[in-house]
Amino acid sequence: MTGPTVSRSTEPEPAAGWAPTPALGRAVLLAGLLLVAGVLLGRVDLIVLAAPFALGTAYALRRRPTALPQVWISQGDDGPLVEGGDVTAAVSVGNPDTVDYDLVVLRTRVSPWLRIFRAGFARDGVAADVPPAATTPTGSQGPASGASRSAADRPFVTSVPTGSAVDLELVGRALRWGRHPVGPAGARVATAGGLLVSRAVIIEPVRVRVYPRTEPFEAVEAMPRAAGLVGAHHSRRPGEGGELAGVRIFGPGDRLRRIDWRVSLRSRQLHVAATLSDRDAEVVVLLDVLAEAGRSGGVDGAASVLDTTVRATAAIAEHYLHRGDRVSLLEYGPSARRLRPAAGRRQYLTVLEWLLDVRVTSSSHEPYDQVFGPQLLSSDALVVVLTPLLDERSAQMLARLTRAGRFVVAVDTLPTDLSSPKDRGWAEVAYRLWRLDREIMIGQLREHGVPVVRWAGAGSLDQVLRDVARLATAPRVGGR
């Protein structure tokens, strides 16, 4: 009669992904050679010498790992992250096995736009500081030269007891807006006294959202035409508001509190103070993404065309949304992305998310019909076009919008410190000719009624909005 059998599923089996190390091969080979030599030569001392190697190897392999390590990346919960703010993240290694991990080698990649200046494992709440090296990473996608190397750009070594996890804490500073990856991260584990090693466990990167820093912007001038129901802008239509439009004779439906008693007593007939209604307006911010110029140096360095465009868009949207206006965004490029007009704080958060995906995309096709074909701009909307005016199609787009009767303001986003090429030959002459041709194009746009102003933060659009509001009172010619 046989006894009870034990199911094989309950016995621990080595998991796939574990391999012997060269140390295990050397220990087995040395113990085997000593035992064979001792038996053949009849020498007990060789057998005694082989015993520690054989017993040590057997003792180390008495409990073999059955699971691979777990690796995950977590982002610090410090609220929305803005350019120049502190970024925190953690790369964790967990041990789900029943044996301790004697050695864990962990390495992760971090975007060069996230400058990590402190990295280390948290031990009892204390993280070890790692001084950054003096080298500089190169590449077109990284910050400009002169930035120090990330403190996370090296392998980290630790040990993980069974049933626990160890966090590699990363503390740094966000240098530029965008979605920046932390990762991929990988870990390899050695156990059983260094006799077994796992395969590399690699985890996909986590994208850290860094919102653009809004530059100071304040426009005190009225909108060219307010066409909503309620808002903060003075319209030209009579209604309830705070802007005095004149004094007229009292009529049916007028409120008693509007009676102007001084005029009424002098004329011996009731008169009321007429006011202009306060309404909201629609602002369309058009981003020209056909060309890029300049090299981004991050929040503390030089700004490229795309940097200026994104930060100016965030500032303009924040200003007008704070005043209760409706703001929509458009991309002038092959993708022709569009954000519908809306108002409120929720729209502002949506604008920031939308700006994180702005990319420069060159195309040989004319994107005008693709951008403005299916979606017609409101005839009363203020169109703020952020463009470097590096492409003739951008100038043609501005002219077509003006001919269509839109209120257009062009904001020049080309960096003022754009240096000329240093190559020999005709490069300097070509650069000067290009500058001259661009100035002529800007002059032609102004002659056609397109105001062009350089972005300079607070008050950049005041004079232009004053002129556009004055033109809005004139008869409009053109299709809508």
CSV table of C-alpha atoms in Angstrom, one decimal:
chain,number,residue,atom,x,y,z
A,1,MET,CA,0.0,0.0,0.0
A,2,THR,CA,1.4,3.3,-1.1
A,3,GLY,CA,1.5,6.4,1.0
A,4,PRO,CA,0.1,9.8,0.1
A,5,THR,CA,1.8,11.5,-2.8
A,6,VAL,CA,2.8,15.1,-2.9
A,7,SER,CA,1.6,17.2,-5.9
A,8,ARG,CA,4.5,18.5,-7.9
A,9,SER,CA,2.8,21.9,-8.2
A,10,THR,CA,3.4,22.5,-4.5
A,11,GLU,CA,7.1,21.9,-4.8
A,12,PRO,CA,9.2,25.0,-5.5
A,13,GLU,CA,10.7,24.9,-8.9
A,14,PRO,CA,13.3,27.3,-10.4
A,15,ALA,CA,11.6,29.9,-12.5
A,16,ALA,CA,12.7,30.6,-16.0
A,17,GLY,CA,15.2,33.4,-16.4
A,18,TRP,CA,17.7,32.3,-13.8
A,19,ALA,CA,21.1,31.1,-14.9
A,20,PRO,CA,24.3,29.8,-13.2
A,21,THR,CA,27.1,32.2,-12.8
A,22,PRO,CA,30.8,31.5,-13.7
A,23,ALA,CA,31.4,31.2,-9.9
A,24,LEU,CA,29.1,28.1,-9.8
A,25,GLY,CA,31.0,26.5,-12.7
A,26,ARG,CA,34.3,27.1,-11.0
A,27,ALA,CA,33.2,25.7,-7.7
A,28,VAL,CA,31.7,22.5,-9.2
A,29,LEU,CA,34.8,22.0,-11.5
A,30,LEU,CA,37.3,22.5,-8.6
A,31,ALA,CA,35.4,20.2,-6.3
A,32,GLY,CA,35.1,17.5,-8.9
A,33,LEU,CA,38.7,17.7,-9.9
A,34,LEU,CA,39.9,17.4,-6.3
A,35,LEU,CA,37.6,14.5,-5.6
A,36,VAL,CA,38.6,12.6,-8.7
A,37,ALA,CA,42.3,13.3,-8.0
A,38,GLY,CA,41.9,12.2,-4.4
A,39,VAL,CA,40.2,8.9,-5.3
A,40,LEU,CA,42.7,8.0,-8.1
A,41,LEU,CA,45.8,9.0,-6.1
A,42,GLY,CA,44.4,7.6,-2.8
A,43,ARG,CA,45.1,10.9,-1.1
A,44,VAL,CA,42.7,11.9,1.7
A,45,ASP,CA,44.0,15.4,1.9
A,46,LEU,CA,42.6,16.2,-1.6
A,47,ILE,CA,39.2,14.9,-0.6
A,48,VAL,CA,39.3,17.0,2.6
A,49,LEU,CA,40.3,20.0,0.5
A,50,ALA,CA,37.4,19.4,-1.9
A,51,ALA,CA,34.8,19.1,0.9
A,52,PRO,CA,34.4,22.8,1.7
A,53,PHE,CA,33.8,23.6,-2.0
A,54,ALA,CA,31.2,20.9,-2.4
A,55,LEU,CA,29.4,21.5,0.9
A,56,GLY,CA,29.5,25.3,0.4
A,57,THR,CA,28.0,25.0,-3.1
A,58,ALA,CA,25.3,22.6,-1.8
A,59,TYR,CA,24.4,24.8,1.1
A,60,ALA,CA,24.1,27.9,-1.1
A,61,LEU,CA,21.8,26.1,-3.5
A,62,ARG,CA,19.6,24.6,-0.8
A,63,ARG,CA,17.0,27.2,-1.5
A,64,ARG,CA,16.8,28.3,-5.1
A,65,PRO,CA,14.8,31.4,-6.3
A,66,THR,CA,11.4,30.8,-8.0
A,67,ALA,CA,10.4,34.3,-9.1
A,68,LEU,CA,12.1,37.1,-11.0
A,69,PRO,CA,12.4,40.6,-9.3
A,70,GLN,CA,9.7,43.2,-9.8
A,71,VAL,CA,10.6,46.6,-11.0
A,72,TRP,CA,8.3,49.6,-11.2
A,73,ILE,CA,8.6,53.4,-11.5
A,74,SER,CA,6.6,55.8,-9.5
A,75,GLN,CA,6.3,59.6,-9.8
A,76,GLY,CA,6.2,62.0,-6.9
A,77,ASP,CA,2.8,63.3,-5.9
A,78,ASP,CA,3.7,67.0,-5.6
A,79,GLY,CA,0.9,68.4,-7.8
A,80,PRO,CA,1.4,69.9,-11.3
A,81,LEU,CA,5.0,70.2,-12.3
A,82,VAL,CA,6.0,73.4,-14.0
A,83,GLU,CA,9.3,74.4,-15.7
A,84,GLY,CA,11.9,75.1,-13.1
A,85,GLY,CA,10.1,73.1,-10.4
A,86,ASP,CA,11.5,70.2,-8.4
A,87,VAL,CA,10.8,66.7,-9.7
A,88,THR,CA,10.8,63.6,-7.6
A,89,ALA,CA,10.6,60.0,-8.8
A,90,ALA,CA,11.4,56.5,-7.5
A,91,VAL,CA,12.6,53.3,-9.2
A,92,SER,CA,11.6,50.4,-7.0
A,93,VAL,CA,12.9,46.8,-6.9
A,94,GLY,CA,10.7,44.3,-5.1
A,95,ASN,CA,11.5,40.7,-4.0
A,96,PRO,CA,8.5,38.5,-4.2
A,97,ASP,CA,10.6,35.3,-3.7
A,98,THR,CA,11.2,33.3,-0.6
A,99,VAL,CA,15.0,33.9,-0.7
A,100,ASP,CA,17.0,37.0,-0.2
A,101,TYR,CA,18.5,38.9,-3.1
A,102,ASP,CA,22.2,39.1,-2.2
A,103,LEU,CA,23.0,41.6,-4.9
A,104,VAL,CA,20.8,43.8,-7.0
A,105,VAL,CA,22.2,46.0,-9.8
A,106,LEU,CA,19.7,48.7,-10.9
A,107,ARG,CA,20.1,51.2,-13.7
A,108,THR,CA,17.6,53.7,-15.2
A,109,ARG,CA,17.6,56.3,-17.9
A,110,VAL,CA,16.3,59.8,-17.3
A,111,SER,CA,15.5,62.5,-19.9
A,112,PRO,CA,18.2,65.1,-20.2
A,113,TRP,CA,15.6,67.7,-19.5
A,114,LEU,CA,15.2,66.3,-16.0
A,115,ARG,CA,18.4,67.3,-14.3
A,116,ILE,CA,18.8,64.8,-11.4
A,117,PHE,CA,21.2,66.1,-8.8
A,118,ARG,CA,20.5,63.6,-6.0
A,119,ALA,CA,20.0,59.8,-6.4
A,120,GLY,CA,20.3,57.0,-3.9
A,121,PHE,CA,18.5,54.2,-2.1
A,122,ALA,CA,16.4,55.2,0.9
A,123,ARG,CA,17.6,53.5,4.0
A,124,ASP,CA,15.5,54.2,7.1
A,125,GLY,CA,14.2,57.4,5.4
A,126,VAL,CA,17.7,58.7,4.4
A,127,ALA,CA,18.8,58.8,0.8
A,128,ALA,CA,22.4,58.8,-0.1
A,129,ASP,CA,23.6,61.8,-2.1
A,130,VAL,CA,25.4,61.2,-5.3
A,131,PRO,CA,27.5,64.1,-6.7
A,132,PRO,CA,27.0,64.7,-10.4
A,133,ALA,CA,30.0,64.3,-12.7
A,134,ALA,CA,31.4,67.2,-14.7
A,135,THR,CA,30.7,65.7,-18.1
A,136,THR,CA,28.0,66.9,-20.4
A,137,PRO,CA,25.6,64.7,-22.4
A,138,THR,CA,25.4,65.6,-26.1
A,139,GLY,CA,22.5,65.3,-28.5
A,140,SER,CA,20.0,67.4,-30.3
A,141,GLN,CA,17.2,66.5,-27.9
A,142,GLY,CA,19.1,67.5,-24.8
A,143,PRO,CA,19.8,70.8,-23.2
A,144,ALA,CA,22.5,73.1,-24.5
A,145,SER,CA,26.1,72.4,-23.6
A,146,GLY,CA,27.3,73.3,-20.2
A,147,ALA,CA,24.7,71.3,-18.2
A,148,SER,CA,26.1,68.8,-15.7
A,149,ARG,CA,25.7,65.1,-16.1
A,150,SER,CA,22.7,63.5,-14.4
A,151,ALA,CA,23.5,61.8,-11.0
A,152,ALA,CA,21.3,58.9,-12.1
A,153,ASP,CA,23.5,58.0,-15.1
A,154,ARG,CA,25.2,55.1,-13.4
A,155,PRO,CA,24.4,51.7,-12.0
A,156,PHE,CA,23.3,51.4,-8.4
A,157,VAL,CA,23.9,48.3,-6.2
A,158,THR,CA,21.9,47.1,-3.2
A,159,SER,CA,20.4,44.0,-1.6
A,160,VAL,CA,16.7,43.2,-1.1
A,161,PRO,CA,15.4,41.0,1.7
A,162,THR,CA,12.6,38.6,0.9
A,163,GLY,CA,9.1,40.1,0.8
A,164,SER,CA,10.3,43.7,0.7
A,165,ALA,CA,11.2,46.4,-1.8
A,166,VAL,CA,13.9,49.0,-2.1
A,167,ASP,CA,13.4,52.5,-3.7
A,168,LEU,CA,15.9,54.4,-5.7
A,169,GLU,CA,14.9,57.9,-5.0
A,170,LEU,CA,15.5,60.5,-7.7
A,171,VAL,CA,15.4,64.2,-6.9
A,172,GLY,CA,16.1,66.9,-9.5
A,173,ARG,CA,14.8,69.9,-11.5
A,174,ALA,CA,12.6,70.1,-14.6
A,175,LEU,CA,14.4,72.2,-17.2
A,176,ARG,CA,11.9,72.3,-20.0
A,177,TRP,CA,8.2,71.7,-20.7
A,178,GLY,CA,7.0,68.5,-22.3
A,179,ARG,CA,6.5,64.8,-21.5
A,180,HIS,CA,9.9,63.6,-20.3
A,181,PRO,CA,10.6,59.9,-19.7
A,182,VAL,CA,12.0,58.4,-16.5
A,183,GLY,CA,13.2,55.0,-17.7
A,184,PRO,CA,13.4,52.5,-19.1
A,185,ALA,CA,14.8,50.9,-15.9
A,186,GLY,CA,16.4,47.5,-15.6
A,187,ALA,CA,17.5,45.3,-12.8
A,188,ARG,CA,19.6,42.1,-12.5
A,189,VAL,CA,19.7,40.0,-9.3
A,190,ALA,CA,22.3,37.6,-7.9
A,191,THR,CA,21.4,35.1,-5.2
A,192,ALA,CA,22.5,31.8,-3.7
A,193,GLY,CA,25.8,33.4,-2.6
A,194,GLY,CA,26.4,34.7,-6.1
A,195,LEU,CA,25.9,31.3,-7.8
A,196,LEU,CA,22.7,32.2,-9.6
A,197,VAL,CA,21.8,35.3,-11.6
A,198,SER,CA,18.6,36.5,-13.1
A,199,ARG,CA,18.0,37.8,-16.5
A,200,ALA,CA,17.6,41.6,-16.9
A,201,VAL,CA,14.1,42.7,-15.9
A,202,ILE,CA,13.3,45.9,-17.9
A,203,ILE,CA,10.3,48.2,-17.3
A,204,GLU,CA,8.9,50.7,-19.7
A,205,PRO,CA,9.5,54.4,-19.0
A,206,VAL,CA,7.0,56.6,-17.2
A,207,ARG,CA,6.3,60.0,-18.8
A,208,VAL,CA,6.6,63.0,-16.4
A,209,ARG,CA,4.4,65.9,-17.5
A,210,VAL,CA,6.1,69.3,-17.2
A,211,TYR,CA,3.9,72.2,-17.9
A,212,PRO,CA,5.2,75.4,-19.5
A,213,ARG,CA,6.0,78.3,-17.3
A,214,THR,CA,3.6,81.1,-18.1
A,215,GLU,CA,5.4,84.3,-18.8
A,216,PRO,CA,3.9,87.5,-17.3
A,217,PHE,CA,1.2,88.8,-19.6
A,218,GLU,CA,-1.4,91.5,-19.1
A,219,ALA,CA,-3.5,93.1,-21.8
A,220,VAL,CA,-5.6,96.0,-20.6
A,221,GLU,CA,-7.0,97.0,-23.9
A,222,ALA,CA,-10.6,96.1,-24.9
A,223,MET,CA,-11.3,93.3,-27.3
A,224,PRO,CA,-12.1,94.3,-30.9
A,225,ARG,CA,-15.5,92.8,-30.7
A,226,ALA,CA,-17.2,91.0,-27.8
A,227,ALA,CA,-20.0,88.7,-29.0
A,228,GLY,CA,-20.9,86.5,-26.0
A,229,LEU,CA,-23.6,86.7,-23.5
A,230,VAL,CA,-21.8,87.9,-20.3
A,231,GLY,CA,-18.2,88.8,-19.6
A,232,ALA,CA,-15.7,91.5,-18.8
A,233,HIS,CA,-15.4,93.2,-22.1
A,234,HIS,CA,-17.3,96.3,-23.1
A,235,SER,CA,-19.4,95.7,-26.3
A,236,ARG,CA,-21.0,98.3,-28.5
A,237,ARG,CA,-24.4,97.0,-27.8
A,238,PRO,CA,-26.7,98.6,-25.2
A,239,GLY,CA,-27.5,96.6,-22.1
A,240,GLU,CA,-26.7,96.1,-18.5
A,241,GLY,CA,-23.1,97.1,-17.8
A,242,GLY,CA,-20.7,99.5,-16.3
A,243,GLU,CA,-19.7,101.5,-19.3
A,244,LEU,CA,-21.7,104.7,-19.8
A,245,ALA,CA,-23.0,105.1,-23.4
A,246,GLY,CA,-25.1,108.3,-22.9
A,247,VAL,CA,-28.3,109.7,-21.6
A,248,ARG,CA,-31.7,109.1,-23.3
A,249,ILE,CA,-35.4,109.6,-22.6
A,250,PHE,CA,-37.0,107.2,-20.2
A,251,GLY,CA,-38.8,104.4,-22.1
A,252,PRO,CA,-40.9,101.3,-21.2
A,253,GLY,CA,-38.8,98.6,-19.6
A,254,ASP,CA,-36.2,101.0,-18.2
A,255,ARG,CA,-35.3,100.5,-14.5
A,256,LEU,CA,-35.9,103.2,-12.0
A,257,ARG,CA,-32.3,103.0,-10.6
A,258,ARG,CA,-31.1,104.1,-14.1
A,259,ILE,CA,-32.9,107.5,-13.9
A,260,ASP,CA,-30.5,110.4,-14.2
A,261,TRP,CA,-32.2,112.9,-11.9
A,262,ARG,CA,-29.9,115.8,-12.7
A,263,VAL,CA,-30.8,115.7,-16.4
A,264,SER,CA,-34.5,114.9,-15.6
A,265,LEU,CA,-34.9,117.9,-13.3
A,266,ARG,CA,-33.2,120.2,-15.8
A,267,SER,CA,-35.3,119.1,-18.8
A,268,ARG,CA,-38.5,118.4,-16.8
A,269,GLN,CA,-38.7,114.9,-18.5
A,270,LEU,CA,-37.4,111.6,-17.2
A,271,HIS,CA,-34.0,110.5,-18.6
A,272,VAL,CA,-32.0,107.4,-18.0
A,273,ALA,CA,-28.3,106.6,-18.2
A,274,ALA,CA,-27.7,104.2,-21.1
A,275,THR,CA,-24.9,101.7,-20.7
A,276,LEU,CA,-23.0,99.2,-22.9
A,277,SER,CA,-23.4,95.5,-22.1
A,278,ASP,CA,-20.4,93.6,-20.8
A,279,ARG,CA,-19.8,90.4,-22.8
A,280,ASP,CA,-17.2,87.7,-23.2
A,281,ALA,CA,-15.1,87.2,-26.3
A,282,GLU,CA,-13.5,84.3,-28.2
A,283,VAL,CA,-9.7,84.2,-28.6
A,284,VAL,CA,-8.2,81.8,-31.1
A,285,VAL,CA,-4.5,81.2,-30.6
A,286,LEU,CA,-3.0,79.9,-33.8
A,287,LEU,CA,0.4,78.1,-33.4
A,288,ASP,CA,2.7,78.1,-36.5
A,289,VAL,CA,4.5,74.7,-36.3
A,290,LEU,CA,6.0,74.7,-39.8
A,291,ALA,CA,9.5,75.7,-38.8
A,292,GLU,CA,11.8,75.8,-35.8
A,293,ALA,CA,14.8,78.0,-35.1
A,294,GLY,CA,17.2,78.4,-32.2
A,295,ARG,CA,18.4,75.9,-29.7
A,296,SER,CA,16.5,75.4,-26.5
A,297,GLY,CA,18.5,75.9,-23.3
A,298,GLY,CA,15.7,75.1,-20.9
A,299,VAL,CA,14.0,77.4,-18.4
A,300,ASP,CA,17.2,79.3,-17.5
A,301,GLY,CA,18.7,79.3,-21.0
A,302,ALA,CA,18.0,80.5,-24.5
A,303,ALA,CA,14.5,80.0,-25.9
A,304,SER,CA,13.8,78.4,-29.3
A,305,VAL,CA,10.9,79.3,-31.5
A,306,LEU,CA,8.9,76.4,-30.1
A,307,ASP,CA,9.7,77.4,-26.5
A,308,THR,CA,8.5,81.0,-27.1
A,309,THR,CA,5.4,79.8,-28.9
A,310,VAL,CA,4.3,77.4,-26.2
A,311,ARG,CA,5.0,79.7,-23.2
A,312,ALA,CA,3.3,82.7,-24.9
A,313,THR,CA,0.3,80.5,-25.7
A,314,ALA,CA,0.0,79.4,-22.1
A,315,ALA,CA,0.3,83.1,-20.9
A,316,ILE,CA,-2.3,84.4,-23.3
A,317,ALA,CA,-4.7,81.6,-22.5
A,318,GLU,CA,-4.3,82.0,-18.8
A,319,HIS,CA,-5.0,85.8,-19.1
A,320,TYR,CA,-8.1,85.6,-21.2
A,321,LEU,CA,-9.5,82.5,-19.4
A,322,HIS,CA,-9.1,84.3,-16.1
A,323,ARG,CA,-11.2,87.1,-17.4
A,324,GLY,CA,-14.0,84.7,-18.4
A,325,ASP,CA,-13.4,84.6,-22.2
A,326,ARG,CA,-13.5,81.6,-24.4
A,327,VAL,CA,-10.1,80.4,-25.8
A,328,SER,CA,-9.4,77.9,-28.5
A,329,LEU,CA,-6.2,76.6,-30.0
A,330,LEU,CA,-5.2,75.7,-33.5
A,331,GLU,CA,-2.0,74.3,-35.1
A,332,TYR,CA,-1.0,75.6,-38.5
A,333,GLY,CA,0.8,72.5,-39.8
A,334,PRO,CA,0.2,69.0,-41.3
A,335,SER,CA,-1.5,67.6,-38.2
A,336,ALA,CA,-3.9,70.6,-37.9
A,337,ARG,CA,-4.7,69.8,-34.2
A,338,ARG,CA,-7.6,71.8,-32.7
A,339,LEU,CA,-8.9,72.5,-29.2
A,340,ARG,CA,-12.5,73.6,-29.1
A,341,PRO,CA,-13.3,77.0,-27.5
A,342,ALA,CA,-14.3,76.9,-23.9
A,343,ALA,CA,-13.9,79.0,-20.7
A,344,GLY,CA,-13.0,78.3,-17.1
A,345,ARG,CA,-10.2,76.7,-15.2
A,346,ARG,CA,-10.9,73.3,-16.7
A,347,GLN,CA,-10.2,74.7,-20.2
A,348,TYR,CA,-6.9,76.2,-18.9
A,349,LEU,CA,-5.8,72.7,-17.6
A,350,THR,CA,-6.8,71.3,-21.0
A,351,VAL,CA,-4.8,74.0,-22.8
A,352,LEU,CA,-1.7,73.0,-20.8
A,353,GLU,CA,-2.2,69.3,-21.6
A,354,TRP,CA,-2.7,70.2,-25.3
A,355,LEU,CA,0.5,72.2,-25.4
A,356,LEU,CA,2.6,69.3,-24.2
A,357,ASP,CA,2.1,67.6,-27.5
A,358,VAL,CA,3.1,70.5,-29.7
A,359,ARG,CA,5.8,69.5,-32.2
A,360,VAL,CA,7.3,71.1,-35.2
A,361,THR,CA,6.4,69.2,-38.4
A,362,SER,CA,7.6,70.3,-41.8
A,363,SER,CA,5.5,69.7,-44.8
A,364,SER,CA,5.7,70.7,-48.5
A,365,HIS,CA,1.9,71.0,-48.8
A,366,GLU,CA,-0.2,74.1,-48.0
A,367,PRO,CA,-2.0,73.4,-44.8
A,368,TYR,CA,-4.5,76.3,-45.0
A,369,ASP,CA,-7.4,74.4,-46.3
A,370,GLN,CA,-6.7,71.6,-43.9
A,371,VAL,CA,-6.7,73.9,-40.9
A,372,PHE,CA,-9.5,76.3,-41.8
A,373,GLY,CA,-11.5,74.3,-44.2
A,374,PRO,CA,-13.8,72.1,-42.0
A,375,GLN,CA,-13.7,74.6,-39.1
A,376,LEU,CA,-14.7,78.2,-39.8
A,377,LEU,CA,-13.4,80.8,-37.4
A,378,SER,CA,-15.9,82.9,-35.7
A,379,SER,CA,-16.3,86.3,-37.4
A,380,ASP,CA,-16.0,88.1,-34.0
A,381,ALA,CA,-13.0,86.1,-32.7
A,382,LEU,CA,-9.6,87.6,-32.1
A,383,VAL,CA,-7.0,85.5,-33.9
A,384,VAL,CA,-3.6,85.7,-32.3
A,385,VAL,CA,-1.0,84.0,-34.6
A,386,LEU,CA,2.3,83.0,-33.0
A,387,THR,CA,4.7,82.5,-35.9
A,388,PRO,CA,8.4,82.9,-36.6
A,389,LEU,CA,7.6,84.0,-40.2
A,390,LEU,CA,10.2,81.6,-41.5
A,391,ASP,CA,7.9,80.2,-44.2
A,392,GLU,CA,6.2,82.1,-47.0
A,393,ARG,CA,3.1,80.0,-46.4
A,394,SER,CA,2.8,81.6,-42.9
A,395,ALA,CA,2.7,85.1,-44.4
A,396,GLN,CA,0.2,84.0,-47.0
A,397,MET,CA,-2.0,82.5,-44.3
A,398,LEU,CA,-2.0,85.8,-42.4
A,399,ALA,CA,-2.9,87.8,-45.5
A,400,ARG,CA,-5.8,85.4,-46.3
A,401,LEU,CA,-7.2,85.7,-42.8
A,402,THR,CA,-7.0,89.5,-43.0
A,403,ARG,CA,-8.7,89.5,-46.4
A,404,ALA,CA,-11.5,87.3,-45.0
A,405,GLY,CA,-12.3,90.0,-42.4
A,406,ARG,CA,-10.8,88.4,-39.3
A,407,PHE,CA,-9.2,90.3,-36.5
A,408,VAL,CA,-5.7,89.1,-36.8
A,409,VAL,CA,-2.6,89.9,-34.6
A,410,ALA,CA,0.7,88.3,-35.6
A,411,VAL,CA,3.2,87.7,-32.8
A,412,ASP,CA,6.8,87.3,-33.9
A,413,THR,CA,8.4,84.4,-32.0
A,414,LEU,CA,11.8,84.4,-33.7
A,415,PRO,CA,14.6,84.7,-31.0
A,416,THR,CA,16.3,88.0,-31.0
A,417,ASP,CA,19.6,86.5,-30.2
A,418,LEU,CA,19.6,84.2,-33.2
A,419,SER,CA,23.3,84.1,-34.2
A,420,SER,CA,24.5,84.1,-37.8
A,421,PRO,CA,26.3,81.0,-39.2
A,422,LYS,CA,30.0,80.9,-38.6
A,423,ASP,CA,30.9,79.0,-41.7
A,424,ARG,CA,33.2,80.4,-44.3
A,425,GLY,CA,32.2,81.5,-47.7
A,426,TRP,CA,28.8,83.1,-48.5
A,427,ALA,CA,27.0,82.0,-45.3
A,428,GLU,CA,27.2,85.4,-43.7
A,429,VAL,CA,26.0,87.2,-46.8
A,430,ALA,CA,23.1,84.7,-47.2
A,431,TYR,CA,22.1,85.2,-43.6
A,432,ARG,CA,22.0,89.0,-44.1
A,433,LEU,CA,20.0,88.7,-47.3
A,434,TRP,CA,17.5,86.4,-45.5
A,435,ARG,CA,17.2,88.9,-42.7
A,436,LEU,CA,16.5,91.7,-45.2
A,437,ASP,CA,13.9,89.5,-47.1
A,438,ARG,CA,12.1,88.8,-43.8
A,439,GLU,CA,12.0,92.4,-42.9
A,440,ILE,CA,10.5,93.2,-46.3
A,441,MET,CA,7.9,90.5,-45.8
A,442,ILE,CA,6.9,91.9,-42.4
A,443,GLY,CA,6.6,95.3,-43.9
A,444,GLN,CA,4.3,94.0,-46.6
A,445,LEU,CA,2.1,92.3,-44.0
A,446,ARG,CA,1.7,95.6,-42.1
A,447,GLU,CA,0.8,97.4,-45.3
A,448,HIS,CA,-2.0,94.8,-45.8
A,449,GLY,CA,-3.3,95.5,-42.4
A,450,VAL,CA,-1.7,92.7,-40.4
A,451,PRO,CA,-0.1,94.0,-37.2
A,452,VAL,CA,3.1,92.3,-36.4
A,453,VAL,CA,4.6,92.6,-32.9
A,454,ARG,CA,7.4,90.8,-31.1
A,455,TRP,CA,6.5,88.9,-28.0
A,456,ALA,CA,7.8,90.6,-24.9
A,457,GLY,CA,5.7,89.4,-22.1
A,458,ALA,CA,3.4,91.9,-20.2
A,459,GLY,CA,1.9,94.5,-22.4
A,460,SER,CA,3.0,93.0,-25.7
A,461,LEU,CA,-0.3,93.2,-27.4
A,462,ASP,CA,-1.7,96.4,-25.8
A,463,GLN,CA,-0.9,98.8,-28.7
A,464,VAL,CA,-1.9,96.3,-31.3
A,465,LEU,CA,-5.2,95.5,-29.6
A,466,ARG,CA,-5.9,99.2,-29.4
A,467,ASP,CA,-5.4,99.6,-33.2
A,468,VAL,CA,-7.5,96.5,-33.9
A,469,ALA,CA,-10.3,97.7,-31.7
A,470,ARG,CA,-10.3,101.0,-33.5
A,471,LEU,CA,-10.4,99.2,-36.9
A,472,ALA,CA,-13.3,97.1,-35.6
A,473,THR,CA,-15.6,100.2,-35.6
A,474,ALA,CA,-15.0,100.7,-39.3
A,475,PRO,CA,-17.1,99.0,-42.0
A,476,ARG,CA,-15.9,95.5,-42.7
A,477,VAL,CA,-15.3,94.3,-46.2
A,478,GLY,CA,-14.8,90.6,-47.2
A,479,GLY,CA,-16.5,87.3,-46.8
A,480,ARG,CA,-17.0,85.7,-43.4
